[in-house]
Structure formats: C-alpha cells, structure tokens
Amino acid sequence: GLIDLLTTLVLVLSAALTFGMDSAMARYFYDTEDTAQRRQVVSQAFYFVLAMLVLLLPLLWLGADRAVAWLALGDTGRDALGVVIAQMPFFVMTNMSMGLLKWTFRRNAFLAVSLGGTVGSVVLLFGAVTWFNALVLDVFVIHLAVRVAACLASLWLVRDWLIWPRQWAVLRGMLPFAAPFGLMCVISAFIPLWERSVVQAVLGADDLGLLAAGAKVAMLLSLFITAFETSWGPFSLALHKQADAATTYRVVLKVVTAGLLATVLAVTSIGEPLVQALGSSRYAGASAVVFPMAACLVIQAIGAVAGVGITFSKRAYLYLVGYVPLLVTVLVTAPWMAQRFGLVGAAWATVFGYAAKVATDVVLAQRIHPTDWRFGAPLAVAAVAFAFGIAHQVTFGSWRAWGVDMLPLAGMASVLVVGWLLLLSPEERAGIRRLLLRRRLTAADPR
C-alpha cells in the first residue's frame, strides 16, 4: 500500500513538473517539416522542463515534511519520499525523451529503453526481495538506479535534437497550448493520490494495501481501453466530416459500452482468484473494490467517445470544465464515503466523480458540436451493468461457487444479450457480422 501511494505521488509530481509540455512538443513538432525548426521546438520544450525541475525540486525538498504528515507516511515513508524526489529529474527527462523517440518513429530505440527499464526493475526487485529481504526504501532505491540509467540512455539517443535555442518565441507559443493539458494531467494524477491518502488517513495501512491490490486487478482492463483510445482518436477525426459519421459513432458507442462493461463484470466475477494469484490470501478483501475501480476506467473510455465533439471543435481547453465537478465530487465525497462505507465507499466516490466529469463533457460537446448519439439504449445497458455491480457489492461473497462470483457473471451475460438483441439494430448486427467475416477471410488468405 505504501509503495502504491508513493508511486502515485511520482505520477502527480511528474505531471506538475512537465505541465503539458510533452503534449505541446508533440503538437508543435508536427507543425513544420523543417529539421532546424523542429530542433528549436524540442530544445525549448526540454529547457522549459529543466527549468521547472530546478525551480520546483527545492520546494519539494522543503515541503517534504508536510507531505509526510498529510499522507501519514511514517518514518519508512519519510525516507522513501526523499528517494522519490531524487528520482524525479531522471523520470521526467526520460518521459520527454521517450515521447520524442516515439514521434520520430525510432521504434527500436523506444523499445530498448522502455523494455530495458522494465526488465531491469523486475530483475533487480526480484533479487532484492528474494535474497536480501528488501524493504520499501530499497524498492525506490532500485527505481532510482534504473531511472538514472534510462535517463542517460534516452538522452543520448535524442542528443541530435538538443541545441541551445537561438530565441524563445517557440516556447511562448507552446505555453498556452501546454497549460490546459498540464492542469488536466495534474488533476487526473491527483485523484488517485487523494483516494489513497483518504484510505490511509481514515481506514489505515491495511486497507491501503487492499486498495492497491484491487487497483492492480482493475488495471488489467487498461490494456483493452488504452488500445481502443489509441485507435479511436485518429478514427473519429478521419470520419467526422462524412455525412454518415454519426451512424458509425453510434455503433462504436454501443459496442464500447456493452463490450467494456461486460469485460468489467467478467473481471469482477474472478476478482478473488485473480487477487490471490497476483498476491496471496492476505489480500482477499481487495476484490471488493475491483468493480468500482474498473468501472472508473470504462466511464472514462465511454466519455472519450461521447465527448469527442470537444476535440472536433479544436477547443481542447473546454475539457478542463469537466475536471471541476470531478475534483469537487471526489474531494467532498471520498472522506465521507470512506467513513460511512469503508474501502468500497472510497472507491465509489471516484466513480461518482468521473461520472460527473463525463456528463459535463458530453453536455459541452453537444452544445458546440451536436451529434445524434441516441443515448437511451447505451444508458439502459449501463444501468443493467451497474445494477449487477451494485448487487454484487451489497451481497459481496454470498453468491460464489468455485471461487467465482455468480452475480457479476450473470451480469456479464445479461449485458451481452441485451447489447446484441436490443442495443444493436438488425442492420448494425449484420454489418458487424460482415466485418468479422471479412477479417476472418483476410486472415486466412491475405491476398
């Protein structure tokens, strides 16, 4: 639980220190084909982040005691927090360099650094835990060592892009673009930190560990969601000027809603054996938070589809509006729900927050770029899924056989049946069948 809390803090600090400059660098990098101008974009973005590190890291050191008290880290956490702050320059600069490797299509270099860092961490942690009885502090010392190596390697790989800027005009243009993304990243990273700090303060370290274990199981869904969101962006932009775009978008919304919610319920039904396989029987209670934490991820994915009108309007700063109800809802409800309903209550507070954010995004998107979504059917499917999810929470462990929770399993079947028979029209079902058949034939004979 403590490792998870501090790792979440790393993400918050990284978002604050970068403050959207990685997104701005990508945006302005593709504005020109001139290599010299691209070097100016990259270098000015890097130097801005470096200046943020120089200015803010001393403040982080000075505020470390306050952070220890607020997060109730204790002596162990105090020592580890120092190592966390020490690794921030290397973590941030590695992320900036990795982004540049990705945008310049240097796949081998990107994979070498990313996989090398991951494998290095796993090997060192395995050895430290197995043979040296590593403590929490040792985990972050290992992370520090790996991130120093990754930073040096990645900076070496992008060295040709780094020059001394001749002027700072490019940076002045990037800052207004970066600021909204910076705020969104900071708030997004802060929400799980707040959730964990509330659990630590209200419920204690044991429940913090259970929350961390449940979050890891729920994050299995991020594999599917990240894959979808990566493809949805260019797909939606490529189609949005076509006359029948709304029809395609409606099908995507229906399939995503039913498919992801069915997956959430499937993962929830085997949450207990998953937790025990990834951890041990000591973490058995962690499966109680799998549904709400996974539901948060799905709500955000659905919001990415239904709120795409903001992207079409080219006013990305409007996404900031939705973060206001998210932040207010979670800040206000999480402590109260944790006291009233325990660990599950803290997790559901985040669900309410993201639901408020997505609702706000959709309303704004419909005002500035109206789309005929016909939300009735997707909302009905979502209502079925959440009804089974809530019933599972209320009767947790009562309907279990062979280690599998039956209510979420029944919910998954219901969502799939309702989604196929009622959510999709006969024409849409036929179109999906044709698509699947075409893909199967292509796979069998690529010619």
Coordinates of N, CA and C in Angstrom, one line a residue, residues 278-426:
L278 N -2.2 -13.0 -8.0 CA -1.2 -11.9 -8.1 C -0.6 -11.6 -6.8
G279 N -1.3 -11.8 -5.7 CA -0.8 -11.5 -4.3 C -0.8 -12.7 -3.5
S280 N -1.7 -12.8 -2.6 CA -1.9 -14.0 -1.7 C -3.2 -13.9 -1.0
S281 N -3.5 -14.9 -0.2 CA -4.8 -14.9 0.5 C -4.9 -13.7 1.5
R282 N -3.8 -13.1 1.8 CA -3.9 -11.9 2.7 C -4.6 -10.8 2.1
Y283 N -4.7 -10.8 0.7 CA -5.3 -9.7 0.0 C -6.7 -10.0 -0.4
A284 N -7.3 -11.0 0.2 CA -8.6 -11.5 -0.3 C -9.6 -10.4 -0.4
G285 N -9.7 -9.5 0.6 CA -10.7 -8.4 0.6 C -10.5 -7.4 -0.5
A286 N -9.4 -7.4 -1.2 CA -9.2 -6.5 -2.3 C -10.2 -6.6 -3.4
S287 N -10.7 -7.8 -3.6 CA -11.6 -8.0 -4.8 C -12.9 -7.2 -4.6
A288 N -13.2 -6.7 -3.4 CA -14.4 -5.8 -3.2 C -14.3 -4.5 -4.0
V289 N -13.1 -4.0 -4.3 CA -13.0 -2.7 -5.0 C -12.7 -2.9 -6.5
V290 N -12.7 -4.1 -7.0 CA -12.4 -4.3 -8.4 C -13.4 -3.7 -9.3
F291 N -14.7 -3.9 -9.0 CA -15.8 -3.4 -9.8 C -15.8 -1.8 -9.9
P292 N -15.8 -1.1 -8.8 CA -15.8 0.3 -8.9 C -14.6 0.9 -9.5
M293 N -13.4 0.3 -9.3 CA -12.2 0.9 -9.8 C -12.1 0.6 -11.3
A294 N -12.6 -0.6 -11.8 CA -12.6 -0.9 -13.2 C -13.7 -0.1 -13.9
A295 N -14.8 0.2 -13.2 CA -15.9 1.0 -13.8 C -15.4 2.4 -14.1
C296 N -14.5 3.0 -13.2 CA -14.0 4.3 -13.5 C -13.3 4.3 -14.8
L297 N -12.5 3.3 -15.1 CA -11.8 3.3 -16.4 C -12.8 3.2 -17.6
V298 N -13.8 2.4 -17.4 CA -14.8 2.3 -18.5 C -15.6 3.6 -18.7
I299 N -15.9 4.3 -17.6 CA -16.6 5.5 -17.7 C -15.8 6.5 -18.5
Q300 N -14.5 6.6 -18.2 CA -13.6 7.5 -19.0 C -13.5 7.1 -20.5
A301 N -13.5 5.8 -20.8 CA -13.5 5.4 -22.2 C -14.8 5.8 -22.9
I302 N -15.9 5.6 -22.2 CA -17.2 6.0 -22.8 C -17.2 7.5 -23.0
G303 N -16.7 8.2 -22.1 CA -16.6 9.7 -22.2 C -15.7 10.1 -23.4
A304 N -14.7 9.4 -23.6 CA -13.8 9.7 -24.8 C -14.6 9.6 -26.1
V305 N -15.5 8.7 -26.2 CA -16.3 8.6 -27.4 C -17.4 9.7 -27.4
A306 N -18.2 9.7 -26.4 CA -19.4 10.6 -26.4 C -19.0 12.1 -26.3
G307 N -17.8 12.4 -25.8 CA -17.4 13.8 -25.6 C -16.5 14.2 -26.7
V308 N -16.4 13.5 -27.8 CA -15.4 13.8 -28.9 C -15.7 15.1 -29.6
G309 N -16.9 15.6 -29.4 CA -17.3 16.9 -30.1 C -16.3 18.0 -29.6
I310 N -15.8 17.9 -28.4 CA -14.9 19.0 -27.9 C -13.6 18.9 -28.8
T311 N -13.2 17.7 -29.1 CA -12.0 17.5 -29.9 C -12.2 18.1 -31.3
F312 N -13.4 17.8 -31.9 CA -13.8 18.3 -33.2 C -13.8 19.9 -33.2
S313 N -14.1 20.5 -32.1 CA -14.2 21.9 -32.0 C -12.8 22.6 -32.0
K314 N -11.8 21.8 -31.8 CA -10.4 22.3 -31.6 C -10.3 23.2 -30.4
R315 N -11.1 23.1 -29.4 CA -11.0 23.8 -28.2 C -10.8 22.9 -27.0
A316 N -9.6 22.3 -27.0 CA -9.3 21.3 -26.0 C -9.4 21.8 -24.6
Y317 N -9.2 23.1 -24.4 CA -9.3 23.7 -23.1 C -10.6 23.5 -22.4
L318 N -11.7 23.2 -23.2 CA -13.0 23.0 -22.7 C -13.1 21.7 -21.9
Y319 N -12.1 20.8 -22.1 CA -12.1 19.6 -21.3 C -11.8 19.9 -19.8
L320 N -11.2 21.0 -19.6 CA -10.9 21.5 -18.2 C -12.2 21.7 -17.4
V321 N -13.3 22.0 -18.1 CA -14.6 22.3 -17.4 C -15.0 21.0 -16.7
G322 N -14.9 19.9 -17.3 CA -15.3 18.6 -16.7 C -14.5 18.2 -15.5
Y323 N -13.3 18.7 -15.4 CA -12.5 18.4 -14.3 C -12.9 19.1 -13.0
V324 N -13.7 20.1 -13.1 CA -14.2 20.9 -11.9 C -15.1 20.0 -11.1
P325 N -16.2 19.4 -11.7 CA -17.1 18.5 -10.9 C -16.4 17.3 -10.5
L326 N -15.4 16.8 -11.3 CA -14.7 15.6 -10.9 C -13.9 15.9 -9.6
L327 N -13.2 17.0 -9.6 CA -12.4 17.3 -8.4 C -13.2 17.6 -7.2
V328 N -14.3 18.4 -7.4 CA -15.2 18.8 -6.2 C -15.8 17.5 -5.7
T329 N -16.4 16.7 -6.6 CA -17.1 15.5 -6.1 C -16.2 14.6 -5.3
V330 N -15.0 14.3 -5.8 CA -14.1 13.4 -5.1 C -13.6 14.0 -3.8
L331 N -13.2 15.3 -3.8 CA -12.7 15.9 -2.6 C -13.8 15.9 -1.5
V332 N -15.0 16.1 -1.9 CA -16.1 16.2 -0.9 C -16.6 14.8 -0.4
T333 N -16.8 13.9 -1.4 CA -17.4 12.7 -1.0 C -16.5 11.6 -0.5
A334 N -15.2 11.6 -1.0 CA -14.4 10.4 -0.6 C -14.2 10.3 0.9
P335 N -13.9 11.4 1.7 CA -13.7 11.2 3.1 C -15.0 10.7 3.8
W336 N -16.1 11.3 3.4 CA -17.4 10.9 4.0 C -17.8 9.4 3.7
M337 N -17.6 9.0 2.4 CA -18.0 7.7 2.0 C -17.0 6.7 2.6
A338 N -15.7 7.0 2.7 CA -14.8 6.1 3.4 C -15.2 5.9 4.8
Q339 N -15.6 6.9 5.5 CA -16.0 6.8 6.9 C -17.3 6.0 7.0
R340 N -18.2 6.2 6.1 CA -19.5 5.5 6.1 C -19.5 4.1 5.6
F341 N -18.8 3.9 4.5 CA -18.9 2.6 3.8 C -17.5 1.9 3.7
G342 N -16.5 2.5 4.3 CA -15.2 1.8 4.3 C -14.5 1.9 2.9
L343 N -13.7 0.9 2.6 CA -12.9 0.9 1.4 C -13.7 1.0 0.2
V344 N -14.8 0.3 0.1 CA -15.7 0.3 -1.1 C -16.2 1.7 -1.3
G345 N -16.6 2.4 -0.2 CA -17.1 3.8 -0.3 C -16.1 4.7 -0.9
A346 N -14.8 4.6 -0.5 CA -13.8 5.5 -1.1 C -13.7 5.2 -2.6
A347 N -13.8 4.0 -3.0 CA -13.7 3.7 -4.5 C -14.9 4.2 -5.2
W348 N -16.1 4.1 -4.6 CA -17.3 4.6 -5.3 C -17.3 6.1 -5.4
A349 N -16.6 6.8 -4.5 CA -16.6 8.3 -4.6 C -15.9 8.7 -5.9
T350 N -14.9 7.9 -6.3 CA -14.2 8.2 -7.6 C -15.1 7.9 -8.8
V351 N -15.9 6.9 -8.7 CA -16.9 6.6 -9.7 C -17.8 7.8 -9.9
F352 N -18.4 8.3 -8.8 CA -19.3 9.4 -8.9 C -18.6 10.6 -9.6
G353 N -17.3 10.8 -9.2 CA -16.6 12.0 -9.7 C -16.4 11.9 -11.2
Y354 N -16.0 10.7 -11.7 CA -15.8 10.5 -13.2 C -17.1 10.5 -13.9
A355 N -18.2 10.1 -13.3 CA -19.5 10.2 -13.9 C -19.9 11.6 -14.1
A356 N -19.6 12.4 -13.1 CA -19.9 13.9 -13.2 C -19.1 14.5 -14.3
K357 N -17.8 14.1 -14.4 CA -17.0 14.7 -15.4 C -17.4 14.4 -16.8
V358 N -17.7 13.1 -17.0 CA -18.2 12.6 -18.4 C -19.5 13.3 -18.8
A359 N -20.4 13.4 -17.8 CA -21.7 14.1 -18.1 C -21.5 15.5 -18.5
T360 N -20.6 16.2 -17.8 CA -20.2 17.6 -18.2 C -19.6 17.7 -19.6
D361 N -18.7 16.8 -19.9 CA -18.0 16.7 -21.2 C -19.1 16.5 -22.3
V362 N -20.0 15.6 -22.1 CA -21.0 15.3 -23.1 C -21.9 16.5 -23.3
V363 N -22.3 17.1 -22.3 CA -23.2 18.3 -22.5 C -22.5 19.4 -23.2
L364 N -21.2 19.7 -22.9 CA -20.5 20.7 -23.6 C -20.3 20.3 -25.1
A365 N -19.9 19.0 -25.3 CA -19.7 18.5 -26.7 C -21.0 18.7 -27.5
Q366 N -22.1 18.4 -26.9 CA -23.4 18.5 -27.7 C -23.7 20.0 -28.0
R367 N -23.3 20.9 -27.1 CA -23.6 22.3 -27.4 C -22.7 22.9 -28.5
I368 N -21.5 22.5 -28.6 CA -20.5 23.1 -29.5 C -20.4 22.2 -30.8
H369 N -20.7 20.9 -30.7 CA -20.7 20.1 -31.9 C -21.7 19.0 -31.8
P370 N -23.0 19.3 -32.0 CA -24.1 18.4 -31.8 C -24.0 17.1 -32.7
T371 N -24.2 16.0 -32.0 CA -24.2 14.7 -32.7 C -25.4 13.9 -32.3
D372 N -26.0 13.2 -33.2 CA -27.2 12.4 -33.0 C -26.8 11.0 -32.3
W373 N -26.5 11.0 -31.0 CA -26.0 9.8 -30.4 C -27.1 8.8 -30.0
R374 N -28.3 9.3 -29.7 CA -29.4 8.5 -29.2 C -28.9 7.7 -28.0
F375 N -28.7 8.4 -26.9 CA -28.1 7.8 -25.7 C -29.0 6.8 -24.9
G376 N -30.3 6.7 -25.3 CA -31.2 5.9 -24.5 C -30.7 4.4 -24.3
A377 N -30.4 3.8 -25.5 CA -30.0 2.4 -25.4 C -28.7 2.2 -24.7
P378 N -27.6 2.9 -24.9 CA -26.4 2.7 -24.2 C -26.6 3.0 -22.7
L379 N -27.4 4.0 -22.3 CA -27.7 4.2 -20.9 C -28.4 3.0 -20.3
A380 N -29.3 2.4 -21.0 CA -30.0 1.2 -20.5 C -29.1 0.1 -20.2
V381 N -28.2 -0.2 -21.1 CA -27.2 -1.2 -20.9 C -26.3 -0.9 -19.7
A382 N -25.9 0.3 -19.6 CA -25.0 0.7 -18.5 C -25.8 0.5 -17.2
A383 N -27.1 0.8 -17.2 CA -27.9 0.6 -16.0 C -28.0 -0.8 -15.6
V384 N -28.1 -1.7 -16.6 CA -28.1 -3.2 -16.3 C -26.8 -3.6 -15.6
A385 N -25.7 -3.1 -16.2 CA -24.4 -3.5 -15.7 C -24.1 -3.0 -14.3
F386 N -24.5 -1.7 -14.1 CA -24.3 -1.2 -12.7 C -25.2 -1.8 -11.7
A387 N -26.4 -2.2 -12.1 CA -27.3 -2.9 -11.2 C -26.7 -4.2 -10.7
F388 N -26.2 -4.9 -11.6 CA -25.5 -6.2 -11.2 C -24.2 -5.9 -10.4
G389 N -23.5 -4.8 -10.7 CA -22.3 -4.5 -10.0 C -22.6 -4.1 -8.6
I390 N -23.7 -3.3 -8.4 CA -24.1 -2.8 -7.1 C -24.6 -4.0 -6.2
A391 N -25.4 -4.8 -6.9 CA -25.9 -6.0 -6.2 C -24.7 -6.9 -5.7
H392 N -23.7 -7.0 -6.5 CA -22.5 -7.8 -6.1 C -21.9 -7.1 -4.9
Q393 N -21.8 -5.8 -4.9 CA -21.2 -5.1 -3.7 C -22.0 -5.3 -2.4
V394 N -23.3 -5.2 -2.6 CA -24.2 -5.4 -1.4 C -24.1 -6.8 -0.8
T395 N -24.1 -7.8 -1.7 CA -24.1 -9.2 -1.3 C -22.7 -9.8 -1.4
F396 N -21.7 -9.0 -1.3 CA -20.3 -9.5 -1.6 C -20.0 -10.8 -0.9
G397 N -19.6 -11.8 -1.8 CA -19.2 -13.1 -1.4 C -20.3 -14.1 -1.1
S398 N -21.6 -13.6 -1.2 CA -22.7 -14.5 -0.9 C -23.1 -15.5 -2.0
W399 N -22.8 -15.1 -3.3 CA -23.2 -15.9 -4.4 C -21.9 -16.3 -5.1
R400 N -21.1 -17.2 -4.5 CA -19.8 -17.6 -5.0 C -19.8 -19.1 -5.1
A401 N -19.2 -19.6 -6.2 CA -19.1 -21.0 -6.5 C -17.8 -21.2 -7.2
W402 N -17.0 -22.2 -6.7 CA -15.7 -22.5 -7.3 C -14.8 -21.2 -7.4
G403 N -14.9 -20.3 -6.4 CA -14.1 -19.1 -6.4 C -14.6 -18.0 -7.3
V404 N -15.7 -18.2 -8.0 CA -16.2 -17.3 -9.0 C -17.5 -16.6 -8.4
D405 N -17.6 -15.3 -8.5 CA -18.8 -14.6 -8.0 C -19.8 -14.7 -9.1
M406 N -21.0 -15.3 -8.8 CA -22.0 -15.6 -9.8 C -22.8 -14.3 -10.3
L407 N -23.0 -13.3 -9.4 CA -23.8 -12.2 -9.8 C -23.1 -11.4 -10.9
P408 N -21.8 -11.0 -10.8 CA -21.2 -10.4 -11.9 C -21.2 -11.2 -13.2
L409 N -21.1 -12.5 -13.0 CA -21.1 -13.4 -14.2 C -22.4 -13.4 -14.9
A410 N -23.5 -13.4 -14.1 CA -24.8 -13.3 -14.7 C -25.0 -11.9 -15.3
G411 N -24.4 -10.9 -14.7 CA -24.5 -9.5 -15.2 C -23.8 -9.4 -16.6
M412 N -22.6 -10.1 -16.7 CA -21.9 -10.1 -18.0 C -22.8 -10.7 -19.1
A413 N -23.4 -11.8 -18.8 CA -24.3 -12.5 -19.8 C -25.5 -11.6 -20.1
S414 N -26.0 -10.9 -19.1 CA -27.2 -10.1 -19.4 C -26.8 -8.9 -20.3
V415 N -25.6 -8.3 -20.0 CA -25.2 -7.1 -20.8 C -24.9 -7.6 -22.2
L416 N -24.3 -8.7 -22.4 CA -24.1 -9.2 -23.8 C -25.4 -9.5 -24.6
V417 N -26.3 -10.1 -23.9 CA -27.6 -10.5 -24.5 C -28.4 -9.2 -24.8
V418 N -28.5 -8.3 -23.9 CA -29.2 -7.1 -24.1 C -28.5 -6.2 -25.1
G419 N -27.2 -6.2 -25.1 CA -26.4 -5.4 -26.1 C -26.6 -5.9 -27.5
W420 N -26.6 -7.2 -27.7 CA -26.7 -7.8 -29.0 C -28.2 -7.7 -29.5
L421 N -29.1 -8.0 -28.7 CA -30.5 -8.1 -29.2 C -31.2 -6.8 -29.2
L422 N -31.0 -5.9 -28.2 CA -31.7 -4.7 -28.1 C -30.9 -3.4 -28.4
L423 N -29.6 -3.5 -28.1 CA -28.8 -2.3 -28.4 C -28.5 -2.1 -29.8
L424 N -28.3 -3.2 -30.6 CA -27.9 -3.1 -32.0 C -29.1 -3.4 -32.9
S425 N -29.3 -2.6 -33.9 CA -30.4 -2.8 -34.8 C -30.0 -4.0 -35.7
P426 N -31.0 -4.6 -36.4 CA -30.6 -5.7 -37.3 C -29.6 -5.4 -38.4

